[in-house]
Short mmCIF file of C-alpha atoms and ligand atoms in Angstrom, two decimals:
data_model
loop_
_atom_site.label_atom_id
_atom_site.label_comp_id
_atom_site.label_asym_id
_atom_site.label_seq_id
_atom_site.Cartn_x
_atom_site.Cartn_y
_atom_site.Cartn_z
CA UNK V 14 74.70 60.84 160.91
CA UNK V 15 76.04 59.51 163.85
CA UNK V 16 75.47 55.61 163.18
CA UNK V 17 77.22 55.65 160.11
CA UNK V 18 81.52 54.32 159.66
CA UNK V 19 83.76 57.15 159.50
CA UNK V 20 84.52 55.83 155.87
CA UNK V 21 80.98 56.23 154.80
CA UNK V 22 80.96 60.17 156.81
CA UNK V 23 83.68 60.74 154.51
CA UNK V 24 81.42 60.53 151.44
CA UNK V 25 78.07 61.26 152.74
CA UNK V 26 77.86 63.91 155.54
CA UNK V 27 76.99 67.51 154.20
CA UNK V 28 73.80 69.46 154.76
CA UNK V 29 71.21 68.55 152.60
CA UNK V 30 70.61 67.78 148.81
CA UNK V 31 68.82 71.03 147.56
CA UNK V 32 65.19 70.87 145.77
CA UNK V 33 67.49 69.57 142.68
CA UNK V 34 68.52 66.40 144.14
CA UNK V 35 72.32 67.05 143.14
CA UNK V 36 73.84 64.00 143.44
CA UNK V 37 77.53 65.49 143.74
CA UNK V 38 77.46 68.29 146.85
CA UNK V 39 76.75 72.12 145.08
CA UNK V 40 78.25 74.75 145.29
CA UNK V 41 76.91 77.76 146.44
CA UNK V 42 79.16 80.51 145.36
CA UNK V 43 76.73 83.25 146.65
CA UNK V 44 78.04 85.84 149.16
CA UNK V 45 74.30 86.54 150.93
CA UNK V 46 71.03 85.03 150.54
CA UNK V 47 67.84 86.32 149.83
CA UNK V 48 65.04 86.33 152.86
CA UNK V 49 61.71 85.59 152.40
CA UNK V 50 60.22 88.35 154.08
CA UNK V 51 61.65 90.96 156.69
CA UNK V 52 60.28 89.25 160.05
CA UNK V 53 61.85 85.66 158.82
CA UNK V 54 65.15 88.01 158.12
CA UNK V 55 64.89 89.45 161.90
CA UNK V 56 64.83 86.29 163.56
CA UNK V 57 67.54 85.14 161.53
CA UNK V 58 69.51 88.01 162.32
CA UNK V 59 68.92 87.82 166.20
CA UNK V 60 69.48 83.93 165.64
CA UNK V 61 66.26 82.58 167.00
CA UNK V 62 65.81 80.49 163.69
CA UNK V 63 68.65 78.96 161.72
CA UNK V 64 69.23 80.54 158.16
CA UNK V 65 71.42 81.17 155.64
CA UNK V 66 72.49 84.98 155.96
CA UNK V 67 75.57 86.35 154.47
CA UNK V 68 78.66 84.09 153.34
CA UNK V 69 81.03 85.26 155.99
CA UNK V 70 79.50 83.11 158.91
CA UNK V 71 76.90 81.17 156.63
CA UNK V 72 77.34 79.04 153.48
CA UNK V 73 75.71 76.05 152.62
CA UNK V 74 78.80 74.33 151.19
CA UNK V 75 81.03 75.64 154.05
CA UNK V 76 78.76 73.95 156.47
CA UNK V 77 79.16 71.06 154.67
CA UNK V 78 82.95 71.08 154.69
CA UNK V 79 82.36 71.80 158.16
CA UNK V 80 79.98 68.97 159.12
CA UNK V 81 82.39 66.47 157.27
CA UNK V 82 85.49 67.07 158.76
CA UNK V 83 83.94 67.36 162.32
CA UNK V 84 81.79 64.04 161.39
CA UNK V 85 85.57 62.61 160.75
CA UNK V 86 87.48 63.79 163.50
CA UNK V 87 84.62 62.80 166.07
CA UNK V 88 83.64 66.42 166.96
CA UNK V 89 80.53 68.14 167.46
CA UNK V 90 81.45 71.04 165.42
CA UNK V 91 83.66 72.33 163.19
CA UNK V 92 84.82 75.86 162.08
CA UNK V 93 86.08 76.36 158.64
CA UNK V 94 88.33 79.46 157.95
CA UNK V 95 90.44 81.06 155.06
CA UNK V 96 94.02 79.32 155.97
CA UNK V 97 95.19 77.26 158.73
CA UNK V 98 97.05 80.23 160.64
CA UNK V 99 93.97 82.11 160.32
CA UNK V 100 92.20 78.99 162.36
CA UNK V 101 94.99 79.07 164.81
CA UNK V 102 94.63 83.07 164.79
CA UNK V 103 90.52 82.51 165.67
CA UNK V 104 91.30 80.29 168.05
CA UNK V 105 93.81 82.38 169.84
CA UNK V 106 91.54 85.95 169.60
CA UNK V 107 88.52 83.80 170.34
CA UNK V 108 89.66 81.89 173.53
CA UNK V 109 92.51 84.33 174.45
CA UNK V 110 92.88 87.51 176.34
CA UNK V 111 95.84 89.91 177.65
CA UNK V 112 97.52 88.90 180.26
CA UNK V 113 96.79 84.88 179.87
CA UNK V 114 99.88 82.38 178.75
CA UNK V 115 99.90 79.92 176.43
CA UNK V 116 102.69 77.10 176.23
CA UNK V 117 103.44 75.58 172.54
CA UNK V 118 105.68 73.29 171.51
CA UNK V 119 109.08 74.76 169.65
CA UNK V 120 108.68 72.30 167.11
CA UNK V 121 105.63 72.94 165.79
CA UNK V 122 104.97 75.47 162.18
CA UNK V 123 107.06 77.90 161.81
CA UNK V 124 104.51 80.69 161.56
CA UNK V 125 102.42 78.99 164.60
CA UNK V 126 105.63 79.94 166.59
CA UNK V 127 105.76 83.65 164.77
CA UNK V 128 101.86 84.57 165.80
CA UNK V 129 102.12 82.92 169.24
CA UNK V 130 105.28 84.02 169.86
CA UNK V 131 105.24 87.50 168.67
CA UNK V 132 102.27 89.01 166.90
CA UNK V 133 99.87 88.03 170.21
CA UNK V 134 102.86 88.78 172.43
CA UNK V 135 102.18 92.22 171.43
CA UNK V 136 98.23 92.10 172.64
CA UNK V 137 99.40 90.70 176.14
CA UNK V 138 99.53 87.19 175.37
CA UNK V 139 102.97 85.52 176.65
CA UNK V 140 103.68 81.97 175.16
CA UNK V 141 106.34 79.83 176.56
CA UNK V 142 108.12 77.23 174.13
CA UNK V 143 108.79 73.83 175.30
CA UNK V 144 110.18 70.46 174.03
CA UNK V 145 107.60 68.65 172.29
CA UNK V 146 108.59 65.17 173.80
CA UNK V 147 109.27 66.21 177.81
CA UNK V 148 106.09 66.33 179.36
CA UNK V 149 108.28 67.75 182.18
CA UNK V 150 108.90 70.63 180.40
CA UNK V 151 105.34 71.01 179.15
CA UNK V 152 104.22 70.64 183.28
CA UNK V 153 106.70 73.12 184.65
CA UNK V 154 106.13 75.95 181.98
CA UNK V 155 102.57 75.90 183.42
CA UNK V 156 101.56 79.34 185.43
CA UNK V 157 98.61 78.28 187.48
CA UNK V 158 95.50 80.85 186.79
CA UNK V 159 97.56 82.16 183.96
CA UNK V 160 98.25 79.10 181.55
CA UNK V 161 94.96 78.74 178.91
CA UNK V 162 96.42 77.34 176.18
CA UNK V 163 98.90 73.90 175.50
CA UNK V 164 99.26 74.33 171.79
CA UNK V 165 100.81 70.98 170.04
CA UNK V 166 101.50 69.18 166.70
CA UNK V 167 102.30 66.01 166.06
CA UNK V 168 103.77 64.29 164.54
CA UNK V 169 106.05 67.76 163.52
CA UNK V 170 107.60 69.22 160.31
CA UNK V 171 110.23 68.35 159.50
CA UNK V 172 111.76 65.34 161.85
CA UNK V 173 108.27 63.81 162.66
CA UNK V 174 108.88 64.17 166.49
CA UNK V 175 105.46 62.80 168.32
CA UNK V 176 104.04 64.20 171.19
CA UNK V 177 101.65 62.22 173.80
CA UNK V 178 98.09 63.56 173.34
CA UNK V 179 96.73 61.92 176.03
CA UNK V 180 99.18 63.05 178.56
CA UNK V 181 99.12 66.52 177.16
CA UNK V 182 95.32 66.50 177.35
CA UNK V 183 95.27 65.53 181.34
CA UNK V 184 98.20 68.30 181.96
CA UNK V 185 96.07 70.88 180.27
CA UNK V 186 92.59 69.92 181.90
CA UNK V 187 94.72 69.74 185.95
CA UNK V 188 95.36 73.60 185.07
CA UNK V 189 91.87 74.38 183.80
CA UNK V 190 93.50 75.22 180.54
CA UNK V 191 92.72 74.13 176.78
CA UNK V 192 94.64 71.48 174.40
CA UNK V 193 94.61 72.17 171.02
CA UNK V 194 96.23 69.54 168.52
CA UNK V 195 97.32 70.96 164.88
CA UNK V 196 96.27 67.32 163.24
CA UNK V 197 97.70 68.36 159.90
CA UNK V 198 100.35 65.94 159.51
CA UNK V 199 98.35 62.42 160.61
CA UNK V 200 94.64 64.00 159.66
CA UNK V 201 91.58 62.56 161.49
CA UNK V 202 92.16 59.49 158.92
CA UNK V 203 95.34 58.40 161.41
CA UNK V 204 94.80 60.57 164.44
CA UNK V 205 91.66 61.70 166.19
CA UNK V 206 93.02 64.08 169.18
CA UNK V 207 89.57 64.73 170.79
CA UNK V 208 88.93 61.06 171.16
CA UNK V 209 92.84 61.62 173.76
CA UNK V 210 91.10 64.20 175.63
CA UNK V 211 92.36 67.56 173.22
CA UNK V 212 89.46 70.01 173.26
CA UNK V 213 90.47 71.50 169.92
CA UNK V 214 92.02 69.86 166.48
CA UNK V 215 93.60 72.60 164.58
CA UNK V 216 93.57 71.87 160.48
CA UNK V 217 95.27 73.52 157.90
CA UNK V 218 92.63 72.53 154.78
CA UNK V 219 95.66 73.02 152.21
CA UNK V 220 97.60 69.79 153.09
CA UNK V 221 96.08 66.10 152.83
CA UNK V 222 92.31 67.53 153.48
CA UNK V 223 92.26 69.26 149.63
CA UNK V 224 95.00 66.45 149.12
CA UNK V 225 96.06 67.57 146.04
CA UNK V 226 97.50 70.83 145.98
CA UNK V 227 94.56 73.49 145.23
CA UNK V 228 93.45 75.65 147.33
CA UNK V 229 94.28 77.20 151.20
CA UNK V 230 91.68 76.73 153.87
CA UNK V 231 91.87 75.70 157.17
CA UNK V 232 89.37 74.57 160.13
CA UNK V 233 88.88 73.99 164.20
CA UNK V 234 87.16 71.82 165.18
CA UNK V 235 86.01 71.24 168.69
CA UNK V 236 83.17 71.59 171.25
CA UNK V 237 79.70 73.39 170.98
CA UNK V 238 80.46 76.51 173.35
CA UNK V 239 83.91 76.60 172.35
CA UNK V 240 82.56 76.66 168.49
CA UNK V 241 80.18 79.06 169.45
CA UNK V 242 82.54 81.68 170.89
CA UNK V 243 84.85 80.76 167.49
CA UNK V 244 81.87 81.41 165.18
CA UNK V 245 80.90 84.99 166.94
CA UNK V 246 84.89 86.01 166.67
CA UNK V 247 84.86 84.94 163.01
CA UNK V 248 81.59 86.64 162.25
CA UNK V 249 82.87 89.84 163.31
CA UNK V 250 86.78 89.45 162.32
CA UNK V 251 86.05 87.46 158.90
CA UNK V 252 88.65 85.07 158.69
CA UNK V 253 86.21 83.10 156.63
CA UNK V 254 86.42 80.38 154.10
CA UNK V 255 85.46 80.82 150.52
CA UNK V 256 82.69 78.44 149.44
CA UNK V 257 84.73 77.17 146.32
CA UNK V 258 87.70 76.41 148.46
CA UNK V 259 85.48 74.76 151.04
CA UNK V 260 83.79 72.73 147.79
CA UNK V 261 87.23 71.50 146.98
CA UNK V 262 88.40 70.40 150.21
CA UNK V 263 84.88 68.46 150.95
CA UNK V 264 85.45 66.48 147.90
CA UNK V 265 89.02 66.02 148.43
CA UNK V 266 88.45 64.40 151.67
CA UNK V 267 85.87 61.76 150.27
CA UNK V 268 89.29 60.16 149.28
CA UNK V 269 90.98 61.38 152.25
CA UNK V 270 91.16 57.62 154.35
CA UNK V 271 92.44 55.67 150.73
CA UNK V 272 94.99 58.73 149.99
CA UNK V 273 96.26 58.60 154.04
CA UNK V 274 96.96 54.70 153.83
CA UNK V 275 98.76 54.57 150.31
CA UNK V 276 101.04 57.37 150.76
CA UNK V 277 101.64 56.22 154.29
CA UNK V 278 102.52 52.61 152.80
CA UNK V 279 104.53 54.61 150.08
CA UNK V 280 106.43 56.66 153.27
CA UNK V 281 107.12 53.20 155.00
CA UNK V 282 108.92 51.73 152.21
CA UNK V 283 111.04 54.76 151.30
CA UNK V 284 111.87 55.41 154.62
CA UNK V 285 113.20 51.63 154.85
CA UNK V 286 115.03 51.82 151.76
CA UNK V 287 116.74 55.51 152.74
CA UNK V 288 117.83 53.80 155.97
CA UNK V 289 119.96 51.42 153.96
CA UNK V 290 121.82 53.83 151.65
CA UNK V 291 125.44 54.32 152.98
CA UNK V 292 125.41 58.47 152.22
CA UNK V 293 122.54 58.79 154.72
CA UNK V 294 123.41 58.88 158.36
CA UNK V 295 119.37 59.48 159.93
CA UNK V 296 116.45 59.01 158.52
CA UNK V 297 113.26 60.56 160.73
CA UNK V 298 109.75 58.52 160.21
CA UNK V 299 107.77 57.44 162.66
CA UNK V 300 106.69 54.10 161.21
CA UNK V 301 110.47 52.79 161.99
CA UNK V 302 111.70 50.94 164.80
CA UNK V 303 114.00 53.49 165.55
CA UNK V 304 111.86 56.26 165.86
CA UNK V 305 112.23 57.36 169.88
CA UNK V 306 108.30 57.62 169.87
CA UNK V 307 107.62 54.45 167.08
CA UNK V 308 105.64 53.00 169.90
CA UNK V 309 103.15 56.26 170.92
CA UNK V 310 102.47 57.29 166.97
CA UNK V 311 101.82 53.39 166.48
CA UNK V 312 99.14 53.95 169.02
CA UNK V 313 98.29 57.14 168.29
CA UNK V 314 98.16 57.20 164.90
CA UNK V 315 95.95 53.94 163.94
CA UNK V 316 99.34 52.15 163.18
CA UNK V 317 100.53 54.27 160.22
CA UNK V 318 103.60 56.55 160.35
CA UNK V 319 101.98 59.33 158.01
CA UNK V 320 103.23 60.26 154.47
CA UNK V 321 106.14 62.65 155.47
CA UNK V 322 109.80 61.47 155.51
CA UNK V 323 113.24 63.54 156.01
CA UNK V 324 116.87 61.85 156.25
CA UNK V 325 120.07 63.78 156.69
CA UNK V 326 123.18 63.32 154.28
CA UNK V 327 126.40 62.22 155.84
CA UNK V 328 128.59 65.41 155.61
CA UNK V 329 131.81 65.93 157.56
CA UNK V 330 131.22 69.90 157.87
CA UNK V 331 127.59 72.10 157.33
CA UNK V 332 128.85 73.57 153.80
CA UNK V 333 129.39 70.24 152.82
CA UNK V 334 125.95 68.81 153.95
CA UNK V 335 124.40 71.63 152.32
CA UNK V 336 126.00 71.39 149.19
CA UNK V 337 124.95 67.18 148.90
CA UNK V 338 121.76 68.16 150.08
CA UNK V 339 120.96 70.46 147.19
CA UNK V 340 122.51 67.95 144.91
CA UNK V 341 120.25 65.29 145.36
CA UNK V 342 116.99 67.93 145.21
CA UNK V 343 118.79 69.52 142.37
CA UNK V 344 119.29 65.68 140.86
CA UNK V 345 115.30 65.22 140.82
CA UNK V 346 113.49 65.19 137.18
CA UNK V 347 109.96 64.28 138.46
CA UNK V 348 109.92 64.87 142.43
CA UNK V 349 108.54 68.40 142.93
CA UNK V 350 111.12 71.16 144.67
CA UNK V 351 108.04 72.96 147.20
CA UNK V 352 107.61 73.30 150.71
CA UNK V 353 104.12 72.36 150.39
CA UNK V 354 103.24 69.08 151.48
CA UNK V 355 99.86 66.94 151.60
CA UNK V 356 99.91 66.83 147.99
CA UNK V 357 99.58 63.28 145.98
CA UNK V 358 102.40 64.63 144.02
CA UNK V 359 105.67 64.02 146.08
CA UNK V 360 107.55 66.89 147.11
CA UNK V 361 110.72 67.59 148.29
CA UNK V 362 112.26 70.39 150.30
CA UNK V 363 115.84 71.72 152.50
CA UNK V 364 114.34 72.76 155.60
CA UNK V 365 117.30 74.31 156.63
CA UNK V 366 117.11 77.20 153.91
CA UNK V 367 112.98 77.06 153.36
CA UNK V 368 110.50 76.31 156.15
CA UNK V 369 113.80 77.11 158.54
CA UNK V 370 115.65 79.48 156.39
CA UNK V 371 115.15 82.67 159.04
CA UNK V 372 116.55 80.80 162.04
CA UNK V 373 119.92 82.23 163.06
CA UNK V 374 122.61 78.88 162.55
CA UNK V 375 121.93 78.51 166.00
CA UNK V 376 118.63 78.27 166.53
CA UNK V 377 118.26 75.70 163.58
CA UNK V 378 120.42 73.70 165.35
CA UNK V 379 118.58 73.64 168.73
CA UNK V 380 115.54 72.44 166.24
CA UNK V 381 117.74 70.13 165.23
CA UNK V 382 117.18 71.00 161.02
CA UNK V 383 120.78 70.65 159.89
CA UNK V 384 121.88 71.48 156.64
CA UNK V 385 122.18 67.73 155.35
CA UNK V 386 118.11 67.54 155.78
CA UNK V 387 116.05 66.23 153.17
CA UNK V 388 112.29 66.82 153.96
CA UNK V 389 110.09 64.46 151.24
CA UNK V 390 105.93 64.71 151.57
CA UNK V 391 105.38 60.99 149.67
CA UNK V 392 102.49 61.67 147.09
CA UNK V 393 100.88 58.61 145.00
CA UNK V 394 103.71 57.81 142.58
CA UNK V 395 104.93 54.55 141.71
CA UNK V 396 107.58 54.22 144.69
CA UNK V 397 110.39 52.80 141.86
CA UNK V 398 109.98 56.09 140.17
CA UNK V 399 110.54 57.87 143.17
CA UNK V 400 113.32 55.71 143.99
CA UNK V 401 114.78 56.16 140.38
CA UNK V 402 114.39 60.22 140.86
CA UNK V 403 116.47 60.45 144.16
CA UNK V 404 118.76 58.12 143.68
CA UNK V 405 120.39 59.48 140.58
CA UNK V 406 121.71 62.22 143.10
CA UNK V 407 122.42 59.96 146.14
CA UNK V 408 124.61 58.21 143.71
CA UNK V 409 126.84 60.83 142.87
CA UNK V 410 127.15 63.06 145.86
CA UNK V 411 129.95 65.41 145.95
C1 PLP R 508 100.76 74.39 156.53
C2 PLP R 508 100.59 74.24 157.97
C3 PLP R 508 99.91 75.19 158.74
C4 PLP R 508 99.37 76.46 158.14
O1 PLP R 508 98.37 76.22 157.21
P1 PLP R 508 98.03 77.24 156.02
O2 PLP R 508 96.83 76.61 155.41
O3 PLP R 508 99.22 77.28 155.13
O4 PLP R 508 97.76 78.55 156.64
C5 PLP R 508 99.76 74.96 160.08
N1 PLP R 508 100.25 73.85 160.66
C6 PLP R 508 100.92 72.92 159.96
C7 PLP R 508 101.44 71.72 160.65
C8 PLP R 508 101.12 73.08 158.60
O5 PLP R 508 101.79 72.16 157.91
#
């Protein structure tokens, strides 16, 4: 549907109505699906006529989660799989081997660093960790003939740090390697890295694409031969999406575009506010002037800073900032105390002892998560009411 406005993709692009003429998209909660006769099963099999087969590489509602978000981010095709580590994990057994490198920015998820870093260090694959806003860094971590894989996010959990796509994208293709962009935080509503040159956009389905707090999934989407290699690797390792949690997230992003600009209005105005209260000495959101990459996410990211804001307590020692920074979570009635985020509830979270609770003191500190942090994932409430809920804590900090 390739003439259409992204907006109207959002709401319209899925396979086909069946013979009956659902309005709403069905859901096909089969796991295989009967042939009509054993030489139309054959060719199916040996895939010399399309076909619905078995659910763990073939699902009519899946492939319409599938067409949508690829329809939205601009792709030709899209992947869908059971979380959005096991996406990263398909791309990485799919695209990977022993022996090649892979370099990743440190501030990305904390279990993208965990599988890159260790589980596929023990298969061969050596990942080097870089800064994710010194494209020097990113250049001279390269290993000519070994390098495959940049791996970046942006902007990242928790201090919203943005990385140049564009840049990244040219670095990558120079070394005949791949760029793959986990577009969780600014979703293809803000941010669509394959139109900067990335040849992969890594989702994780549970965040704004379900958009309100359901179900796990997660997606790739990309190229046809690099789909093609994804969708043989998931066939045979089964890191496959379920077709009810693939039903939710194509209906949750029919709202995705309306959700993306109101909580990102909602961040904008928080994040202003927080900058004005005298207990807080930083607060991290890319639609503010004194981001250090305002100007790049402005670009990048159709103009909207995305719905996630942190801010760090004054504190004159680390006990200290810990102990405000639990009072004001602890202070909340409404706000909701998960490290989830993508939700239209908002949520609030200390990175320092959740997302970032297993980094030695040391190491959190490099990542620069102190323990005054204050992570909040803006949802759809009225902002006064949000306002009302953290304020009864910034007011009384110990
Ligand atoms: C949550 C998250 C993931 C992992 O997704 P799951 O669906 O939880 O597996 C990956 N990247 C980012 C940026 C995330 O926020």
């Amino acid at each position: 549907m390739p003439e259409f406005h992204r907006d109207t993709l959002a709401v319209r692009a899925a396979v086909e109505r069946s013979a009956y003429g659902e309005n709403s998209e069905a859901l096909f909660l089969t796991s295989s699906f009967v042939q009509p006769d054993s030489a139309t099963a054959a060719r199916r099999f040996a895939g010399e006529e399309d076909g619905y087969i078995y659910s763990r590489f073939s699902n009519p509602t899946v492939a319409s989660m599938e067409q949508r978000l690829a329809a939205l981010e601009g792709a030709e095709r899209c992947v869908a799989t059971a979380s959005g580590m096991a996406a990263i994990l398909l791309l990485c057994l799919s695209q990977l081997k022993a022996g090649d490198h892979v370099v990743c920015s440190r501030s990305v998820f904390g279990a993208t660093i965990k599988l890159l870093g260790s589980d596929l260090a023990r298969f061969g694959v050596e990942t080097t960790l870089v800064s994710q806003t010194d494209l020097a860094q990113w250049r001279a971590a390269i290993r000519p003939g070994r390098t495959r894989l940049l791996f970046a996010e942006t902007p990242t959990n928790p201090l919203t740090e943005v990385c140049d796509i564009r840049a990244l994208a040219d670095l990558a293709h120079e070394a005949g390697a791949l760029l793959a962009v986990d577009n969780c935080f600014a979703t293809p509503a803000l941010q669509r890295p394959m139109e900067l040159g990335a040849d992969v956009v890594v989702h994780s389905g549970t965040k704004y694409l379900d958009g309100q707090g359901r179900v796990v999934a997660g997606a790739l989407c990309t190229g046809e031969a690099i789909a093609q290699s994804c969708v043989s690797t998931l066939r045979s390792a089964g890191m496959s999406l379920s077709p009810f949690n693939a039903w939710v997230v194509l209906k949750g992003m029919e709202t995705l575009s309306l959700r993306m600009q109101a909580q990102s209005a909602r961040a904008l105005e928080l994040a202003r506010w927080l900058q004005q209260h005298a207990g807080i000495a930083a607060v991290h959101y890319p639609g503010l002037p004194s981001h250090p990459q305002h100007a790049l996410a402005m670009a990048q990211q159709s103009g909207l800073g995305g719905a996630v804001v942190s801010f760090e307590l004054r504190a004159s020692t680390p006990e200290q900032a810990r102990a405000r920074a639990f009072h004001v979570i602890d202070s909340t009635r409404m706000l909701s105390i998960t490290a989830n985020l993508g939700d239209v509830k908002t949520l609030i979270t200390h990175p320092a002892s959740t997302s970032h609770g297993r980094l030695t003191e040391e190491q959190r500190q490099a990542a620069g998560i102190s323990q005054g942090l204050i992570r909040i994932a803006v949802g759809l409430e009225h902002l006064g009411d949000i306002q009302s809920d953290l304020l009864r804590g910034l007011e009384t900090l110990p």
